[in-house]
Amino acid sequence: MATTQIAVIVLLGLLVATHIHITEAQVGVCYGMMGNNLPSHSEVIQLYKSRNIGRLRLYDPNHGALNALRGSNIEVILGLPNVDVKHIASGMEHARWWVQKNVKDFWPDVKIKYIAVGNEISPVTGTSSLTSFQVPALVNIYKAIGEAGLGNNIKVSTSVDMTLIGNSYPPSQGSFRNDVRWFTDPIVGFLRDTRAPLLVNIYPYFSYSGNPGQISLPYALFTAPNVVVQDGSRQYRNLFDAMLDSVYAAMERTGGGSVGIVVSESGWPSAGAFGATTDNAATYLRNLIRHAKEGSPRKPGPIETYIFAMFDENNKNPELEKHFGLFSPNKQPKYNLNFGVSERVWDISAETNSTTSSLISEM
């Protein structure tokens, strides 16, 4: 009897510890809407609440979604889409109008934490025509947020991808591409001066799938048994940390050593391309959620992280872009993940289930 009781206590301790750690990490999920078969906004927000997902990223100020978020206590990254960046940069009157209609009209019922002015605008991609408008748009929205009396509540930033990084190996030598410094340096300076974090989309999947001969799958999935990269005194067992720390190093080289990072997207597709399987996606996502509370070798501590994405979106292209969802459009979970909710089918990972079985078998 004593042995059984001890086993039960140990099991409960494991479950409680798992619950606390994941809740502390508060990983968010991106709410994309590029599908013609997705649930209503109110159903989606209810799904976030029922799964204890406390953070959400919106890519545009969809008023249906914002109204559904009222009173939910979910923290929001609110996107100002690329198509509006030039307009917002052209004058303060446009920034004031945007903030009034999409921020102030919903505050404080909607807990907007960041405004992401543009997504993955870069001199080296198809968004290069917007680069000259990026900083003026940031400045105008920042000023409009201040005028609205929300400067202490909402940070203004932008979301970038890894195409801006010229060198990422080893992570301590991370640097922005020389041909984009004219673009990145003013952004980093703006974030430093306003004490806002840089939003970074980090996808080990794309690094791995583009170079499987040099990057091992375990290194990309957080499952490498040993240190893969020794960088001075820092040891790297996963690609996510190496990518993240290379951006920290790049910002430090440009005077942004005090600028934090929010991982505004990370995920793994379940189908549609090389390495895109349900097993790989489940492993990556489960380990990412756990790892978010730990931090990187360069910056220990919780990493605010947003998983891409809530649903499979059938209007996206190419094919693999349709398969990043945590849920199918019918709201059924694709994976067994833990966001700190007690519902067994979602909350308890495969590893915990196996622990339960072994303990019960020994009782």
GROMACS .gro file of C-alpha atoms in nm, residues 3-357:
model
  355
    3THR     CA    1   0.455   0.173  -0.241
    4THR     CA    2   0.134   0.245  -0.430
    5GLN     CA    3   0.078   0.569  -0.242
    6ILE     CA    4   0.435   0.682  -0.307
    7ALA     CA    5   0.398   0.607  -0.678
    8VAL     CA    6   0.076   0.805  -0.697
    9ILE     CA    7   0.235   1.101  -0.515
   10VAL     CA    8   0.533   1.092  -0.751
   11LEU     CA    9   0.302   1.079  -1.053
   12LEU     CA   10   0.094   1.371  -0.928
   13GLY     CA   11   0.413   1.564  -0.866
   14LEU     CA   12   0.524   1.503  -1.225
   15LEU     CA   13   0.191   1.619  -1.363
   16VAL     CA   14   0.179   1.930  -1.144
   17ALA     CA   15   0.536   2.020  -1.236
   18THR     CA   16   0.456   1.984  -1.604
   19HIS     CA   17   0.147   2.200  -1.561
   20ILE     CA   18   0.332   2.476  -1.375
   21HIS     CA   19   0.628   2.493  -1.609
   22ILE     CA   20   0.423   2.516  -1.926
   23THR     CA   21   0.190   2.771  -1.775
   24GLU     CA   22   0.486   2.984  -1.666
   25ALA     CA   23   0.628   2.975  -2.016
   26GLN     CA   24   0.294   3.096  -2.159
   27VAL     CA   25   0.364   3.002  -2.516
   28GLY     CA   26   0.126   3.175  -2.755
   29VAL     CA   27  -0.017   3.067  -3.089
   30CYS     CA   28  -0.053   3.265  -3.413
   31TYR     CA   29  -0.409   3.297  -3.541
   32GLY     CA   30  -0.386   3.290  -3.920
   33MET     CA   31  -0.703   3.315  -4.125
   34MET     CA   32  -0.601   3.205  -4.476
   35GLY     CA   33  -0.852   2.923  -4.496
   36ASN     CA   34  -1.207   2.898  -4.626
   37ASN     CA   35  -1.318   2.639  -4.372
   38LEU     CA   36  -1.207   2.785  -4.039
   39PRO     CA   37  -1.428   2.819  -3.728
   40SER     CA   38  -1.591   3.150  -3.636
   41HIS     CA   39  -1.386   3.404  -3.445
   42SER     CA   40  -1.579   3.342  -3.126
   43GLU     CA   41  -1.525   2.966  -3.156
   44VAL     CA   42  -1.153   3.020  -3.211
   45ILE     CA   43  -1.110   3.243  -2.907
   46GLN     CA   44  -1.308   2.995  -2.699
   47LEU     CA   45  -1.067   2.726  -2.818
   48TYR     CA   46  -0.771   2.935  -2.704
   49LYS     CA   47  -0.934   2.980  -2.364
   50SER     CA   48  -1.029   2.615  -2.323
   51ARG     CA   49  -0.673   2.507  -2.405
   52ASN     CA   50  -0.523   2.768  -2.173
   53ILE     CA   51  -0.336   2.941  -2.455
   54GLY     CA   52  -0.277   3.282  -2.301
   55ARG     CA   53  -0.113   3.463  -2.592
   56LEU     CA   54  -0.219   3.517  -2.953
   57ARG     CA   55  -0.078   3.681  -3.262
   58LEU     CA   56  -0.310   3.850  -3.512
   59TYR     CA   57  -0.171   3.944  -3.852
   60ASP     CA   58  -0.417   4.226  -3.914
   61PRO     CA   59  -0.671   4.415  -3.701
   62ASN     CA   60  -0.966   4.190  -3.783
   63HIS     CA   61  -1.250   4.342  -3.585
   64GLY     CA   62  -1.438   4.012  -3.562
   65ALA     CA   63  -1.139   3.856  -3.388
   66LEU     CA   64  -1.076   4.164  -3.172
   67ASN     CA   65  -1.438   4.171  -3.056
   68ALA     CA   66  -1.419   3.801  -2.974
   69LEU     CA   67  -1.107   3.872  -2.766
   70ARG     CA   68  -1.285   4.125  -2.542
   71GLY     CA   69  -1.264   4.017  -2.180
   72SER     CA   70  -1.064   3.704  -2.262
   73ASN     CA   71  -0.747   3.820  -2.083
   74ILE     CA   72  -0.545   3.682  -2.377
   75GLU     CA   73  -0.237   3.891  -2.457
   76VAL     CA   74  -0.218   3.996  -2.823
   77ILE     CA   75   0.045   4.082  -3.079
   78LEU     CA   76  -0.158   4.299  -3.316
   79GLY     CA   77  -0.030   4.314  -3.671
   80LEU     CA   78  -0.027   4.619  -3.892
   81PRO     CA   79  -0.013   4.442  -4.229
   82ASN     CA   80   0.248   4.514  -4.494
   83VAL     CA   81  -0.011   4.661  -4.730
   84ASP     CA   82  -0.071   4.945  -4.481
   85VAL     CA   83   0.290   5.029  -4.396
   86LYS     CA   84   0.343   5.287  -4.671
   87HIS     CA   85   0.015   5.461  -4.587
   88ILE     CA   86   0.097   5.479  -4.215
   89ALA     CA   87   0.445   5.611  -4.291
   90SER     CA   88   0.302   5.895  -4.500
   91GLY     CA   89   0.155   6.093  -4.213
   92MET     CA   90   0.068   6.106  -3.844
   93GLU     CA   91  -0.299   6.153  -3.923
   94HIS     CA   92  -0.310   5.803  -4.072
   95ALA     CA   93  -0.130   5.654  -3.771
   96ARG     CA   94  -0.368   5.828  -3.531
   97TRP     CA   95  -0.670   5.697  -3.720
   98TRP     CA   96  -0.530   5.342  -3.726
   99VAL     CA   97  -0.458   5.346  -3.353
  100GLN     CA   98  -0.800   5.488  -3.271
  101LYS     CA   99  -0.994   5.235  -3.482
  102ASN     CA  100  -0.788   4.925  -3.411
  103VAL     CA  101  -0.633   4.979  -3.070
  104LYS     CA  102  -0.804   5.241  -2.856
  105ASP     CA  103  -1.155   5.130  -2.951
  106PHE     CA  104  -1.074   4.786  -2.806
  107TRP     CA  105  -0.855   4.883  -2.511
  108PRO     CA  106  -0.854   4.774  -2.229
  109ASP     CA  107  -1.105   4.498  -2.305
  110VAL     CA  108  -0.845   4.347  -2.539
  111LYS     CA  109  -0.497   4.310  -2.388
  112ILE     CA  110  -0.287   4.432  -2.679
  113LYS     CA  111   0.076   4.390  -2.577
  114TYR     CA  112   0.265   4.464  -2.898
  115ILE     CA  113   0.193   4.616  -3.235
  116ALA     CA  114   0.390   4.446  -3.512
  117VAL     CA  115   0.436   4.707  -3.784
  118GLY     CA  116   0.490   4.487  -4.089
  119ASN     CA  117   0.591   4.123  -4.114
  120GLU     CA  118   0.918   4.005  -4.267
  121ILE     CA  119   0.983   4.325  -4.461
  122SER     CA  120   1.333   4.288  -4.601
  123PRO     CA  121   1.561   4.441  -4.865
  124VAL     CA  122   1.641   4.091  -4.993
  125THR     CA  123   1.289   3.956  -5.048
  126GLY     CA  124   0.979   4.053  -5.243
  127THR     CA  125   0.896   4.316  -4.983
  128SER     CA  126   1.198   4.535  -5.065
  129SER     CA  127   0.975   4.815  -5.198
  130LEU     CA  128   0.848   4.872  -4.842
  131THR     CA  129   1.184   4.900  -4.669
  132SER     CA  130   1.211   5.279  -4.686
  133PHE     CA  131   0.872   5.309  -4.513
  134GLN     CA  132   0.944   5.069  -4.227
  135VAL     CA  133   1.104   5.304  -3.973
  136PRO     CA  134   0.875   5.602  -4.048
  137ALA     CA  135   0.575   5.372  -3.992
  138LEU     CA  136   0.725   5.246  -3.665
  139VAL     CA  137   0.784   5.602  -3.546
  140ASN     CA  138   0.435   5.722  -3.640
  141ILE     CA  139   0.259   5.433  -3.468
  142TYR     CA  140   0.481   5.477  -3.162
  143LYS     CA  141   0.389   5.846  -3.143
  144ALA     CA  142   0.018   5.771  -3.196
  145ILE     CA  143   0.022   5.510  -2.920
  146GLY     CA  144   0.185   5.768  -2.690
  147GLU     CA  145  -0.073   6.033  -2.779
  148ALA     CA  146  -0.347   5.779  -2.700
  149GLY     CA  147  -0.204   5.743  -2.350
  150LEU     CA  148  -0.099   5.381  -2.406
  151GLY     CA  149   0.277   5.425  -2.433
  152ASN     CA  150   0.337   5.245  -2.103
  153ASN     CA  151   0.113   4.954  -2.200
  154ILE     CA  152   0.186   4.871  -2.563
  155LYS     CA  153   0.524   4.827  -2.730
  156VAL     CA  154   0.573   4.898  -3.100
  157SER     CA  155   0.800   4.672  -3.303
  158THR     CA  156   0.825   4.478  -3.628
  159SER     CA  157   0.860   4.111  -3.713
  160VAL     CA  158   1.165   3.997  -3.909
  161ASP     CA  159   1.294   3.667  -4.043
  162MET     CA  160   1.639   3.511  -4.060
  163THR     CA  161   1.710   3.632  -4.416
  164LEU     CA  162   1.853   3.947  -4.256
  165ILE     CA  163   2.126   3.748  -4.081
  166GLY     CA  164   2.444   3.718  -4.283
  167ASN     CA  165   2.643   3.500  -4.045
  168SER     CA  166   2.490   3.272  -3.784
  169TYR     CA  167   2.775   3.029  -3.712
  170PRO     CA  168   2.897   3.011  -3.452
  171PRO     CA  169   2.610   3.193  -3.278
  172SER     CA  170   2.845   3.434  -3.097
  173GLN     CA  171   2.957   3.561  -3.439
  174GLY     CA  172   2.603   3.634  -3.553
  175SER     CA  173   2.573   3.946  -3.768
  176PHE     CA  174   2.333   4.117  -4.003
  177ARG     CA  175   2.412   4.105  -4.373
  178ASN     CA  176   2.630   4.398  -4.474
  179ASP     CA  177   2.388   4.489  -4.753
  180VAL     CA  178   2.094   4.526  -4.511
  181ARG     CA  179   2.264   4.720  -4.233
  182TRP     CA  180   2.119   5.045  -4.367
  183PHE     CA  181   1.777   4.887  -4.297
  184THR     CA  182   1.839   4.696  -3.974
  185ASP     CA  183   2.051   4.948  -3.784
  186PRO     CA  184   1.776   5.214  -3.758
  187ILE     CA  185   1.523   4.947  -3.652
  188VAL     CA  186   1.753   4.823  -3.376
  189GLY     CA  187   1.817   5.182  -3.269
  190PHE     CA  188   1.444   5.255  -3.255
  191LEU     CA  189   1.380   4.945  -3.043
  192ARG     CA  190   1.668   5.028  -2.811
  193ASP     CA  191   1.548   5.384  -2.760
  194THR     CA  192   1.184   5.279  -2.701
  195ARG     CA  193   1.275   4.972  -2.494
  196ALA     CA  194   1.079   4.738  -2.717
  197PRO     CA  195   1.178   4.387  -2.824
  198LEU     CA  196   1.252   4.272  -3.177
  199LEU     CA  197   0.998   4.018  -3.303
  200VAL     CA  198   1.177   3.735  -3.483
  201ASN     CA  199   1.033   3.444  -3.683
  202ILE     CA  200   1.259   3.143  -3.620
  203TYR     CA  201   1.212   2.819  -3.813
  204PRO     CA  202   1.470   2.544  -3.763
  205TYR     CA  203   1.258   2.342  -4.006
  206PHE     CA  204   1.359   2.554  -4.305
  207SER     CA  205   1.726   2.551  -4.209
  208TYR     CA  206   1.717   2.172  -4.176
  209SER     CA  207   1.514   2.100  -4.488
  210GLY     CA  208   1.735   2.329  -4.695
  211ASN     CA  209   2.056   2.170  -4.574
  212PRO     CA  210   1.998   1.819  -4.432
  213GLY     CA  211   2.351   1.716  -4.516
  214GLN     CA  212   2.496   1.967  -4.269
  215ILE     CA  213   2.215   1.995  -4.013
  216SER     CA  214   2.094   1.680  -3.838
  217LEU     CA  215   1.727   1.617  -3.770
  218PRO     CA  216   1.783   1.564  -3.394
  219TYR     CA  217   1.960   1.902  -3.373
  220ALA     CA  218   1.656   2.065  -3.536
  221LEU     CA  219   1.402   1.876  -3.320
  222PHE     CA  220   1.565   1.942  -2.979
  223THR     CA  221   1.652   1.571  -2.948
  224ALA     CA  222   2.030   1.571  -3.001
  225PRO     CA  223   2.179   1.359  -2.718
  226ASN     CA  224   2.504   1.554  -2.703
  227VAL     CA  225   2.642   1.902  -2.759
  228VAL     CA  226   2.645   1.978  -3.132
  229VAL     CA  227   2.806   2.324  -3.132
  230GLN     CA  228   3.066   2.437  -2.879
  231ASP     CA  229   3.087   2.814  -2.898
  232GLY     CA  230   3.342   2.929  -2.642
  233SER     CA  231   3.188   2.851  -2.305
  234ARG     CA  232   2.841   2.809  -2.454
  235GLN     CA  233   2.708   2.472  -2.562
  236TYR     CA  234   2.431   2.420  -2.816
  237ARG     CA  235   2.221   2.106  -2.838
  238ASN     CA  236   1.949   2.252  -3.060
  239LEU     CA  237   1.927   2.472  -3.367
  240PHE     CA  238   1.655   2.697  -3.224
  241ASP     CA  239   1.891   2.831  -2.956
  242ALA     CA  240   2.173   2.876  -3.206
  243MET     CA  241   1.949   3.078  -3.440
  244LEU     CA  242   1.809   3.286  -3.156
  245ASP     CA  243   2.149   3.366  -3.009
  246SER     CA  244   2.288   3.460  -3.350
  247VAL     CA  245   2.023   3.736  -3.367
  248TYR     CA  246   2.112   3.854  -3.017
  249ALA     CA  247   2.477   3.872  -3.124
  250ALA     CA  248   2.386   4.058  -3.444
  251MET     CA  249   2.192   4.319  -3.246
  252GLU     CA  250   2.474   4.360  -2.997
  253ARG     CA  251   2.709   4.433  -3.287
  254THR     CA  252   2.482   4.716  -3.396
  255GLY     CA  253   2.436   4.880  -3.055
  256GLY     CA  254   2.129   4.679  -2.957
  257GLY     CA  255   2.270   4.472  -2.675
  258SER     CA  256   1.984   4.580  -2.448
  259VAL     CA  257   1.711   4.483  -2.700
  260GLY     CA  258   1.515   4.170  -2.615
  261ILE     CA  259   1.364   3.920  -2.856
  262VAL     CA  260   1.015   3.776  -2.881
  263VAL     CA  261   0.994   3.470  -3.105
  264SER     CA  262   0.689   3.577  -3.303
  265GLU     CA  263   0.667   3.258  -3.511
  266SER     CA  264   0.806   2.907  -3.493
  267GLY     CA  265   0.662   2.580  -3.611
  268TRP     CA  266   0.700   2.263  -3.814
  269PRO     CA  267   0.476   2.141  -4.099
  270SER     CA  268   0.312   1.800  -4.079
  271ALA     CA  269   0.303   1.736  -4.455
  272GLY     CA  270   0.385   1.883  -4.795
  273ALA     CA  271   0.765   1.875  -4.817
  274PHE     CA  272   1.088   1.706  -4.709
  275GLY     CA  273   1.098   1.632  -4.336
  276ALA     CA  274   0.739   1.748  -4.291
  277THR     CA  275   0.574   1.463  -4.099
  278THR     CA  276   0.328   1.443  -3.814
  279ASP     CA  277   0.587   1.273  -3.593
  280ASN     CA  278   0.852   1.537  -3.659
  281ALA     CA  279   0.603   1.821  -3.606
  282ALA     CA  280   0.476   1.671  -3.280
  283THR     CA  281   0.831   1.624  -3.151
  284TYR     CA  282   0.937   1.977  -3.243
  285LEU     CA  283   0.629   2.146  -3.099
  286ARG     CA  284   0.628   1.947  -2.776
  287ASN     CA  285   0.996   2.021  -2.720
  288LEU     CA  286   0.960   2.388  -2.818
  289ILE     CA  287   0.687   2.437  -2.557
  290ARG     CA  288   0.904   2.278  -2.291
  291HIS     CA  289   1.214   2.466  -2.399
  292ALA     CA  290   1.046   2.807  -2.396
  293LYS     CA  291   1.073   2.824  -2.018
  294GLU     CA  292   1.448   2.759  -2.019
  295GLY     CA  293   1.604   3.022  -2.243
  296SER     CA  294   1.913   3.001  -2.460
  297PRO     CA  295   2.280   2.973  -2.360
  298ARG     CA  296   2.325   3.345  -2.423
  299LYS     CA  297   2.000   3.454  -2.255
  300PRO     CA  298   1.875   3.206  -1.992
  301GLY     CA  299   1.516   3.247  -1.876
  302PRO     CA  300   1.170   3.218  -2.034
  303ILE     CA  301   1.149   3.295  -2.406
  304GLU     CA  302   0.819   3.452  -2.510
  305THR     CA  303   0.733   3.234  -2.809
  306TYR     CA  304   0.442   3.209  -3.052
  307ILE     CA  305   0.376   2.886  -3.239
  308PHE     CA  306   0.272   2.908  -3.601
  309ALA     CA  307  -0.014   2.837  -3.635
  310MET     CA  308  -0.349   2.762  -3.476
  311PHE     CA  309  -0.504   2.592  -3.782
  312ASP     CA  310  -0.413   2.429  -4.109
  313GLU     CA  311  -0.494   2.699  -4.366
  314ASN     CA  312  -0.600   2.563  -4.704
  315ASN     CA  313  -0.566   2.889  -4.896
  316LYS     CA  314  -0.192   2.916  -4.837
  317ASN     CA  315   0.079   2.817  -5.085
  318PRO     CA  316   0.306   2.631  -5.145
  319GLU     CA  317   0.165   2.301  -5.020
  320LEU     CA  318   0.366   2.275  -4.698
  321GLU     CA  319   0.229   2.614  -4.585
  322LYS     CA  320  -0.113   2.450  -4.554
  323HIS     CA  321   0.008   2.211  -4.282
  324PHE     CA  322   0.147   2.417  -3.992
  325GLY     CA  323  -0.167   2.405  -3.777
  326LEU     CA  324  -0.194   2.272  -3.424
  327PHE     CA  325  -0.558   2.205  -3.503
  328SER     CA  326  -0.756   2.091  -3.801
  329PRO     CA  327  -1.028   2.333  -3.912
  330ASN     CA  328  -1.284   2.116  -3.728
  331LYS     CA  329  -1.104   2.216  -3.403
  332GLN     CA  330  -0.963   1.868  -3.343
  333PRO     CA  331  -0.602   1.874  -3.214
  334LYS     CA  332  -0.343   1.725  -3.448
  335TYR     CA  333  -0.094   1.671  -3.166
  336ASN     CA  334  -0.080   1.583  -2.799
  337LEU     CA  335   0.055   1.906  -2.650
  338ASN     CA  336   0.047   2.070  -2.310
  339PHE     CA  337  -0.042   2.435  -2.260
  340GLY     CA  338  -0.117   2.391  -1.892
  341VAL     CA  339  -0.479   2.278  -1.914
  342SER     CA  340  -0.599   1.974  -1.725
  343GLU     CA  341  -0.794   1.810  -2.008
  344ARG     CA  342  -0.620   1.477  -2.044
  345VAL     CA  343  -0.622   1.430  -2.423
  346TRP     CA  344  -0.449   1.768  -2.474
  347ASP     CA  345  -0.262   1.819  -2.152
  348ILE     CA  346  -0.065   1.502  -2.094
  349SER     CA  347   0.221   1.432  -2.331
  350ALA     CA  348   0.306   1.091  -2.468
  351GLU     CA  349   0.600   1.077  -2.229
  352THR     CA  350   0.377   1.142  -1.929
  353ASN     CA  351   0.128   0.881  -2.050
  354SER     CA  352   0.406   0.623  -2.068
  355THR     CA  353   0.517   0.721  -1.717
  356THR     CA  354   0.160   0.672  -1.596
  357SER     CA  355   0.137   0.328  -1.752
   0.00000   0.00000   0.00000
